[in-house]
Amino acid sequence: MPLSEHEQRMLEQMERALYAEDPKFASALEGSGLRTYTRRRVYQAVAGFLVGIALLMAGMVAKQVWLSVVGFLVMLGCAVLAVTGWRKAPKPGEQPTGAPHARRQARQKRSMMDRIEQRWQKRRDEQGGQ
């Protein structure tokens, strides 16, 4: 269920406040989602690879060639997923890199965020002084 407009605004305000108060912590949180997702994907691929080995062995013991082939294909697919997920995973403390236009958008977005943060800080200062 999507958030209501009021909830979205409140969430955005909290994010801006967090970024204004501790930008280093906020930037560390930004990249953790992709790193966690890719790590989970690699772990799932390793588990699938082990299932593929079990299917391959079961097919050999039961003398069912089709089961061994399915096990091999599962192993192959999981190995490809693990390797591609491992290569795409950003290193700790590193920002995920994208296409040049994505970096340009991020730069424009950052300047917009700077303006929003300045407005937020100004409002906070005005309210604190009254």
Short mmCIF file of N, CA and C in Angstrom, two decimals:
data_model
loop_
_atom_site.label_atom_id
_atom_site.label_comp_id
_atom_site.label_asym_id
_atom_site.label_seq_id
_atom_site.Cartn_x
_atom_site.Cartn_y
_atom_site.Cartn_z
N MET A 1 0.84 -1.17 0.00
CA MET A 1 0.00 0.00 0.00
C MET A 1 0.89 1.24 0.00
N PRO A 2 0.68 2.15 -0.94
CA PRO A 2 1.51 3.34 -1.01
C PRO A 2 1.20 4.30 0.14
N LEU A 3 2.18 5.15 0.42
CA LEU A 3 2.01 6.14 1.47
C LEU A 3 1.10 7.27 1.00
N SER A 4 0.38 7.87 1.93
CA SER A 4 -0.44 9.03 1.58
C SER A 4 0.48 10.22 1.34
N GLU A 5 -0.10 11.29 0.80
CA GLU A 5 0.70 12.48 0.51
C GLU A 5 1.30 13.06 1.79
N HIS A 6 0.49 13.09 2.84
CA HIS A 6 0.97 13.63 4.12
C HIS A 6 2.12 12.79 4.65
N GLU A 7 2.01 11.46 4.57
CA GLU A 7 3.08 10.58 5.04
C GLU A 7 4.34 10.74 4.22
N GLN A 8 4.17 10.91 2.91
CA GLN A 8 5.33 11.13 2.05
C GLN A 8 6.03 12.43 2.40
N ARG A 9 5.26 13.48 2.65
CA ARG A 9 5.86 14.76 3.03
C ARG A 9 6.61 14.65 4.36
N MET A 10 5.99 13.95 5.31
CA MET A 10 6.64 13.78 6.62
C MET A 10 7.94 12.99 6.47
N LEU A 11 7.91 11.95 5.66
CA LEU A 11 9.11 11.15 5.43
C LEU A 11 10.20 11.99 4.78
N GLU A 12 9.83 12.79 3.79
CA GLU A 12 10.81 13.66 3.13
C GLU A 12 11.40 14.66 4.11
N GLN A 13 10.57 15.21 4.99
CA GLN A 13 11.07 16.16 5.98
C GLN A 13 12.05 15.49 6.94
N MET A 14 11.72 14.28 7.35
CA MET A 14 12.63 13.56 8.25
C MET A 14 13.95 13.25 7.56
N GLU A 15 13.89 12.85 6.27
CA GLU A 15 15.11 12.57 5.53
C GLU A 15 15.97 13.82 5.41
N ARG A 16 15.33 14.95 5.09
CA ARG A 16 16.09 16.19 4.97
C ARG A 16 16.71 16.60 6.30
N ALA A 17 15.93 16.43 7.37
CA ALA A 17 16.46 16.79 8.69
C ALA A 17 17.65 15.91 9.04
N LEU A 18 17.55 14.61 8.74
CA LEU A 18 18.66 13.70 9.01
C LEU A 18 19.88 14.11 8.21
N TYR A 19 19.68 14.42 6.94
CA TYR A 19 20.81 14.80 6.10
C TYR A 19 21.42 16.12 6.57
N ALA A 20 20.57 17.05 7.04
CA ALA A 20 21.08 18.34 7.51
C ALA A 20 21.87 18.18 8.80
N GLU A 21 21.39 17.31 9.69
CA GLU A 21 22.05 17.15 10.98
C GLU A 21 23.33 16.32 10.89
N ASP A 22 23.30 15.26 10.09
CA ASP A 22 24.47 14.38 10.00
C ASP A 22 24.62 13.87 8.56
N PRO A 23 25.20 14.68 7.66
CA PRO A 23 25.30 14.28 6.25
C PRO A 23 26.16 13.05 6.04
N LYS A 24 27.18 12.85 6.86
CA LYS A 24 28.04 11.68 6.69
C LYS A 24 27.27 10.40 6.97
N PHE A 25 26.49 10.39 8.04
CA PHE A 25 25.67 9.23 8.38
C PHE A 25 24.60 8.98 7.31
N ALA A 26 23.96 10.05 6.85
CA ALA A 26 22.91 9.92 5.83
C ALA A 26 23.48 9.37 4.53
N SER A 27 24.66 9.82 4.13
CA SER A 27 25.24 9.32 2.88
C SER A 27 25.68 7.87 3.03
N ALA A 28 26.06 7.46 4.25
CA ALA A 28 26.42 6.07 4.48
C ALA A 28 25.19 5.17 4.36
N LEU A 29 24.04 5.68 4.75
CA LEU A 29 22.80 4.90 4.66
C LEU A 29 22.31 4.77 3.22
N GLU A 30 22.61 5.74 2.38
CA GLU A 30 22.11 5.73 1.00
C GLU A 30 22.60 4.52 0.22
N GLY A 31 23.86 4.15 0.35
CA GLY A 31 24.42 3.07 -0.46
C GLY A 31 24.20 1.69 0.11
N SER A 32 23.71 1.59 1.35
CA SER A 32 23.62 0.28 1.99
C SER A 32 22.54 -0.60 1.37
N GLY A 33 21.50 -0.02 0.79
CA GLY A 33 20.42 -0.82 0.22
C GLY A 33 20.89 -1.69 -0.93
N LEU A 34 21.66 -1.13 -1.84
CA LEU A 34 22.15 -1.89 -2.98
C LEU A 34 23.15 -2.95 -2.54
N ARG A 35 24.00 -2.60 -1.59
CA ARG A 35 24.99 -3.56 -1.11
C ARG A 35 24.30 -4.74 -0.44
N THR A 36 23.28 -4.48 0.36
CA THR A 36 22.55 -5.55 1.04
C THR A 36 21.82 -6.42 0.03
N TYR A 37 21.21 -5.79 -0.96
CA TYR A 37 20.48 -6.54 -1.99
C TYR A 37 21.43 -7.46 -2.76
N THR A 38 22.57 -6.97 -3.18
CA THR A 38 23.48 -7.81 -3.96
C THR A 38 24.08 -8.92 -3.10
N ARG A 39 24.35 -8.62 -1.84
CA ARG A 39 24.89 -9.65 -0.95
C ARG A 39 23.86 -10.77 -0.77
N ARG A 40 22.59 -10.39 -0.57
CA ARG A 40 21.53 -11.38 -0.42
C ARG A 40 21.39 -12.21 -1.71
N ARG A 41 21.51 -11.55 -2.85
CA ARG A 41 21.40 -12.26 -4.13
C ARG A 41 22.53 -13.27 -4.29
N VAL A 42 23.73 -12.91 -3.89
CA VAL A 42 24.87 -13.83 -3.98
C VAL A 42 24.66 -15.02 -3.05
N TYR A 43 24.19 -14.77 -1.84
CA TYR A 43 23.94 -15.87 -0.91
C TYR A 43 22.87 -16.82 -1.44
N GLN A 44 21.83 -16.27 -2.04
CA GLN A 44 20.78 -17.11 -2.62
C GLN A 44 21.33 -17.93 -3.78
N ALA A 45 22.19 -17.34 -4.57
CA ALA A 45 22.79 -18.08 -5.69
C ALA A 45 23.68 -19.21 -5.20
N VAL A 46 24.42 -18.99 -4.12
CA VAL A 46 25.26 -20.04 -3.55
C VAL A 46 24.38 -21.18 -3.03
N ALA A 47 23.28 -20.84 -2.35
CA ALA A 47 22.37 -21.87 -1.87
C ALA A 47 21.76 -22.66 -3.03
N GLY A 48 21.40 -21.95 -4.10
CA GLY A 48 20.87 -22.62 -5.28
C GLY A 48 21.91 -23.52 -5.94
N PHE A 49 23.16 -23.08 -5.92
CA PHE A 49 24.24 -23.90 -6.48
C PHE A 49 24.35 -25.22 -5.71
N LEU A 50 24.24 -25.14 -4.38
CA LEU A 50 24.30 -26.35 -3.56
C LEU A 50 23.11 -27.27 -3.84
N VAL A 51 21.95 -26.68 -4.07
CA VAL A 51 20.78 -27.49 -4.45
C VAL A 51 21.02 -28.16 -5.80
N GLY A 52 21.65 -27.44 -6.71
CA GLY A 52 21.99 -28.02 -8.02
C GLY A 52 22.93 -29.20 -7.89
N ILE A 53 23.91 -29.09 -7.00
CA ILE A 53 24.83 -30.22 -6.77
C ILE A 53 24.05 -31.41 -6.23
N ALA A 54 23.13 -31.15 -5.29
CA ALA A 54 22.32 -32.24 -4.73
C ALA A 54 21.48 -32.90 -5.82
N LEU A 55 20.89 -32.11 -6.70
CA LEU A 55 20.10 -32.69 -7.80
C LEU A 55 20.98 -33.49 -8.74
N LEU A 56 22.17 -32.98 -9.03
CA LEU A 56 23.09 -33.69 -9.91
C LEU A 56 23.46 -35.04 -9.32
N MET A 57 23.81 -35.05 -8.05
CA MET A 57 24.17 -36.30 -7.37
C MET A 57 22.98 -37.26 -7.29
N ALA A 58 21.80 -36.72 -6.96
CA ALA A 58 20.61 -37.56 -6.88
C ALA A 58 20.30 -38.19 -8.23
N GLY A 59 20.48 -37.44 -9.29
CA GLY A 59 20.26 -37.98 -10.63
C GLY A 59 21.26 -39.07 -10.97
N MET A 60 22.48 -38.91 -10.51
CA MET A 60 23.49 -39.95 -10.78
C MET A 60 23.20 -41.22 -9.97
N VAL A 61 22.80 -41.05 -8.72
CA VAL A 61 22.51 -42.21 -7.87
C VAL A 61 21.27 -42.95 -8.38
N ALA A 62 20.24 -42.18 -8.77
CA ALA A 62 19.00 -42.79 -9.24
C ALA A 62 19.08 -43.19 -10.71
N LYS A 63 20.19 -42.88 -11.35
CA LYS A 63 20.40 -43.17 -12.77
C LYS A 63 19.31 -42.52 -13.65
N GLN A 64 18.98 -41.29 -13.26
CA GLN A 64 18.03 -40.47 -14.02
C GLN A 64 18.81 -39.32 -14.66
N VAL A 65 19.06 -39.45 -15.94
CA VAL A 65 19.89 -38.46 -16.63
C VAL A 65 19.22 -37.08 -16.62
N TRP A 66 17.92 -37.05 -16.78
CA TRP A 66 17.22 -35.76 -16.83
C TRP A 66 17.36 -35.00 -15.51
N LEU A 67 17.37 -35.71 -14.39
CA LEU A 67 17.54 -35.05 -13.10
C LEU A 67 18.95 -34.48 -12.96
N SER A 68 19.93 -35.21 -13.46
CA SER A 68 21.30 -34.70 -13.44
C SER A 68 21.44 -33.47 -14.32
N VAL A 69 20.79 -33.46 -15.47
CA VAL A 69 20.85 -32.30 -16.37
C VAL A 69 20.19 -31.10 -15.72
N VAL A 70 19.04 -31.31 -15.06
CA VAL A 70 18.37 -30.20 -14.37
C VAL A 70 19.29 -29.66 -13.27
N GLY A 71 19.93 -30.55 -12.52
CA GLY A 71 20.85 -30.11 -11.48
C GLY A 71 22.00 -29.30 -12.04
N PHE A 72 22.54 -29.75 -13.17
CA PHE A 72 23.64 -29.01 -13.80
C PHE A 72 23.17 -27.63 -14.26
N LEU A 73 21.97 -27.56 -14.85
CA LEU A 73 21.47 -26.26 -15.30
C LEU A 73 21.21 -25.31 -14.13
N VAL A 74 20.71 -25.86 -13.02
CA VAL A 74 20.51 -25.03 -11.83
C VAL A 74 21.85 -24.51 -11.34
N MET A 75 22.86 -25.37 -11.30
CA MET A 75 24.20 -24.95 -10.88
C MET A 75 24.74 -23.86 -11.79
N LEU A 76 24.59 -24.05 -13.09
CA LEU A 76 25.09 -23.07 -14.05
C LEU A 76 24.41 -21.72 -13.88
N GLY A 77 23.08 -21.74 -13.78
CA GLY A 77 22.34 -20.50 -13.61
C GLY A 77 22.70 -19.77 -12.33
N CYS A 78 22.84 -20.51 -11.25
CA CYS A 78 23.19 -19.90 -9.97
C CYS A 78 24.62 -19.36 -9.98
N ALA A 79 25.52 -20.05 -10.66
CA ALA A 79 26.89 -19.56 -10.76
C ALA A 79 26.93 -18.23 -11.52
N VAL A 80 26.15 -18.13 -12.58
CA VAL A 80 26.10 -16.87 -13.35
C VAL A 80 25.52 -15.76 -12.47
N LEU A 81 24.45 -16.04 -11.74
CA LEU A 81 23.86 -15.03 -10.85
C LEU A 81 24.85 -14.58 -9.78
N ALA A 82 25.57 -15.53 -9.20
CA ALA A 82 26.52 -15.19 -8.14
C ALA A 82 27.66 -14.31 -8.68
N VAL A 83 28.18 -14.66 -9.83
CA VAL A 83 29.31 -13.90 -10.39
C VAL A 83 28.86 -12.50 -10.81
N THR A 84 27.71 -12.38 -11.47
CA THR A 84 27.25 -11.05 -11.88
C THR A 84 26.88 -10.21 -10.67
N GLY A 85 26.28 -10.83 -9.64
CA GLY A 85 25.94 -10.09 -8.43
C GLY A 85 27.18 -9.64 -7.70
N TRP A 86 28.20 -10.46 -7.67
CA TRP A 86 29.45 -10.13 -6.98
C TRP A 86 30.15 -8.96 -7.66
N ARG A 87 30.14 -8.96 -9.00
CA ARG A 87 30.81 -7.88 -9.74
C ARG A 87 30.10 -6.56 -9.57
N LYS A 88 28.76 -6.58 -9.47
CA LYS A 88 27.99 -5.34 -9.38
C LYS A 88 27.96 -4.76 -7.98
N ALA A 89 28.32 -5.54 -6.99
CA ALA A 89 28.23 -5.08 -5.60
C ALA A 89 29.25 -3.97 -5.36
N PRO A 90 28.78 -2.82 -4.83
CA PRO A 90 29.73 -1.75 -4.51
C PRO A 90 30.53 -2.11 -3.27
N LYS A 91 31.75 -1.64 -3.21
CA LYS A 91 32.60 -1.88 -2.05
C LYS A 91 32.10 -1.04 -0.88
N PRO A 92 32.35 -1.44 0.36
CA PRO A 92 31.92 -0.64 1.50
C PRO A 92 32.50 0.77 1.43
N GLY A 93 31.64 1.76 1.62
CA GLY A 93 32.07 3.15 1.58
C GLY A 93 32.11 3.73 0.18
N GLU A 94 31.84 2.91 -0.84
CA GLU A 94 31.88 3.37 -2.22
C GLU A 94 30.47 3.61 -2.70
N GLN A 95 30.29 4.70 -3.44
CA GLN A 95 28.99 4.99 -4.00
C GLN A 95 28.81 4.17 -5.27
N PRO A 96 27.60 3.61 -5.51
CA PRO A 96 27.38 2.87 -6.74
C PRO A 96 27.54 3.79 -7.95
N THR A 97 28.21 3.32 -8.97
CA THR A 97 28.42 4.13 -10.16
C THR A 97 27.36 3.79 -11.19
N GLY A 98 27.00 4.78 -11.96
CA GLY A 98 25.99 4.58 -12.99
C GLY A 98 26.48 5.16 -14.29
N ALA A 99 25.54 5.36 -15.19
CA ALA A 99 25.85 5.96 -16.48
C ALA A 99 26.21 7.43 -16.27
N PRO A 100 26.92 8.03 -17.24
CA PRO A 100 27.30 9.44 -17.08
C PRO A 100 26.10 10.35 -16.87
N HIS A 101 24.99 10.09 -17.57
CA HIS A 101 23.84 10.96 -17.38
C HIS A 101 23.23 10.76 -15.98
N ALA A 102 23.37 9.59 -15.41
CA ALA A 102 22.89 9.35 -14.05
C ALA A 102 23.73 10.14 -13.05
N ARG A 103 25.04 10.20 -13.29
CA ARG A 103 25.90 10.99 -12.40
C ARG A 103 25.57 12.47 -12.51
N ARG A 104 25.28 12.93 -13.74
CA ARG A 104 24.92 14.32 -13.94
C ARG A 104 23.61 14.62 -13.22
N GLN A 105 22.64 13.69 -13.31
CA GLN A 105 21.38 13.87 -12.61
C GLN A 105 21.61 13.92 -11.11
N ALA A 106 22.49 13.07 -10.61
CA ALA A 106 22.79 13.05 -9.17
C ALA A 106 23.38 14.39 -8.75
N ARG A 107 24.25 14.96 -9.61
CA ARG A 107 24.85 16.24 -9.29
C ARG A 107 23.77 17.32 -9.24
N GLN A 108 22.84 17.32 -10.21
CA GLN A 108 21.76 18.30 -10.22
C GLN A 108 20.85 18.09 -9.02
N LYS A 109 20.59 16.84 -8.70
CA LYS A 109 19.74 16.53 -7.57
C LYS A 109 20.39 16.99 -6.27
N ARG A 110 21.70 16.82 -6.19
CA ARG A 110 22.42 17.24 -4.98
C ARG A 110 22.30 18.74 -4.80
N SER A 111 22.43 19.51 -5.89
CA SER A 111 22.33 20.95 -5.74
C SER A 111 20.91 21.33 -5.34
N MET A 112 19.92 20.62 -5.85
CA MET A 112 18.55 20.88 -5.44
C MET A 112 18.39 20.54 -3.96
N MET A 113 19.00 19.43 -3.54
CA MET A 113 18.93 19.05 -2.14
C MET A 113 19.62 20.09 -1.26
N ASP A 114 20.70 20.66 -1.76
CA ASP A 114 21.38 21.71 -1.00
C ASP A 114 20.46 22.91 -0.80
N ARG A 115 19.75 23.30 -1.85
CA ARG A 115 18.81 24.42 -1.72
C ARG A 115 17.70 24.10 -0.73
N ILE A 116 17.19 22.88 -0.82
CA ILE A 116 16.12 22.48 0.10
C ILE A 116 16.63 22.46 1.54
N GLU A 117 17.83 21.96 1.71
CA GLU A 117 18.42 21.93 3.06
C GLU A 117 18.61 23.34 3.61
N GLN A 118 19.05 24.26 2.75
CA GLN A 118 19.23 25.64 3.20
C GLN A 118 17.90 26.24 3.63
N ARG A 119 16.86 25.99 2.86
CA ARG A 119 15.53 26.49 3.22
C ARG A 119 15.07 25.89 4.54
N TRP A 120 15.29 24.59 4.70
CA TRP A 120 14.90 23.90 5.92
C TRP A 120 15.64 24.50 7.13
N GLN A 121 16.92 24.69 6.97
CA GLN A 121 17.73 25.24 8.05
C GLN A 121 17.27 26.66 8.39
N LYS A 122 16.95 27.43 7.36
CA LYS A 122 16.48 28.80 7.58
C LYS A 122 15.18 28.80 8.37
N ARG A 123 14.25 27.93 7.99
CA ARG A 123 12.97 27.83 8.72
C ARG A 123 13.19 27.40 10.15
N ARG A 124 14.10 26.46 10.34
CA ARG A 124 14.39 25.96 11.69
C ARG A 124 14.97 27.08 12.55
N ASP A 125 15.88 27.86 11.96
CA ASP A 125 16.48 28.96 12.69
C ASP A 125 15.44 30.02 13.04
N GLU A 126 14.52 30.30 12.09
CA GLU A 126 13.47 31.31 12.33
C GLU A 126 12.55 30.84 13.45
N GLN A 127 12.19 29.58 13.44
CA GLN A 127 11.28 29.06 14.46
C GLN A 127 11.98 28.97 15.83
N GLY A 128 13.25 28.68 15.81
CA GLY A 128 13.99 28.60 17.06
C GLY A 128 14.21 29.96 17.70
N GLY A 129 14.28 31.00 16.89
CA GLY A 129 14.52 32.35 17.40
C GLY A 129 13.30 33.00 17.97
N GLN A 130 12.10 32.53 17.66
CA GLN A 130 10.86 33.14 18.12
C GLN A 130 10.43 32.65 19.45
#
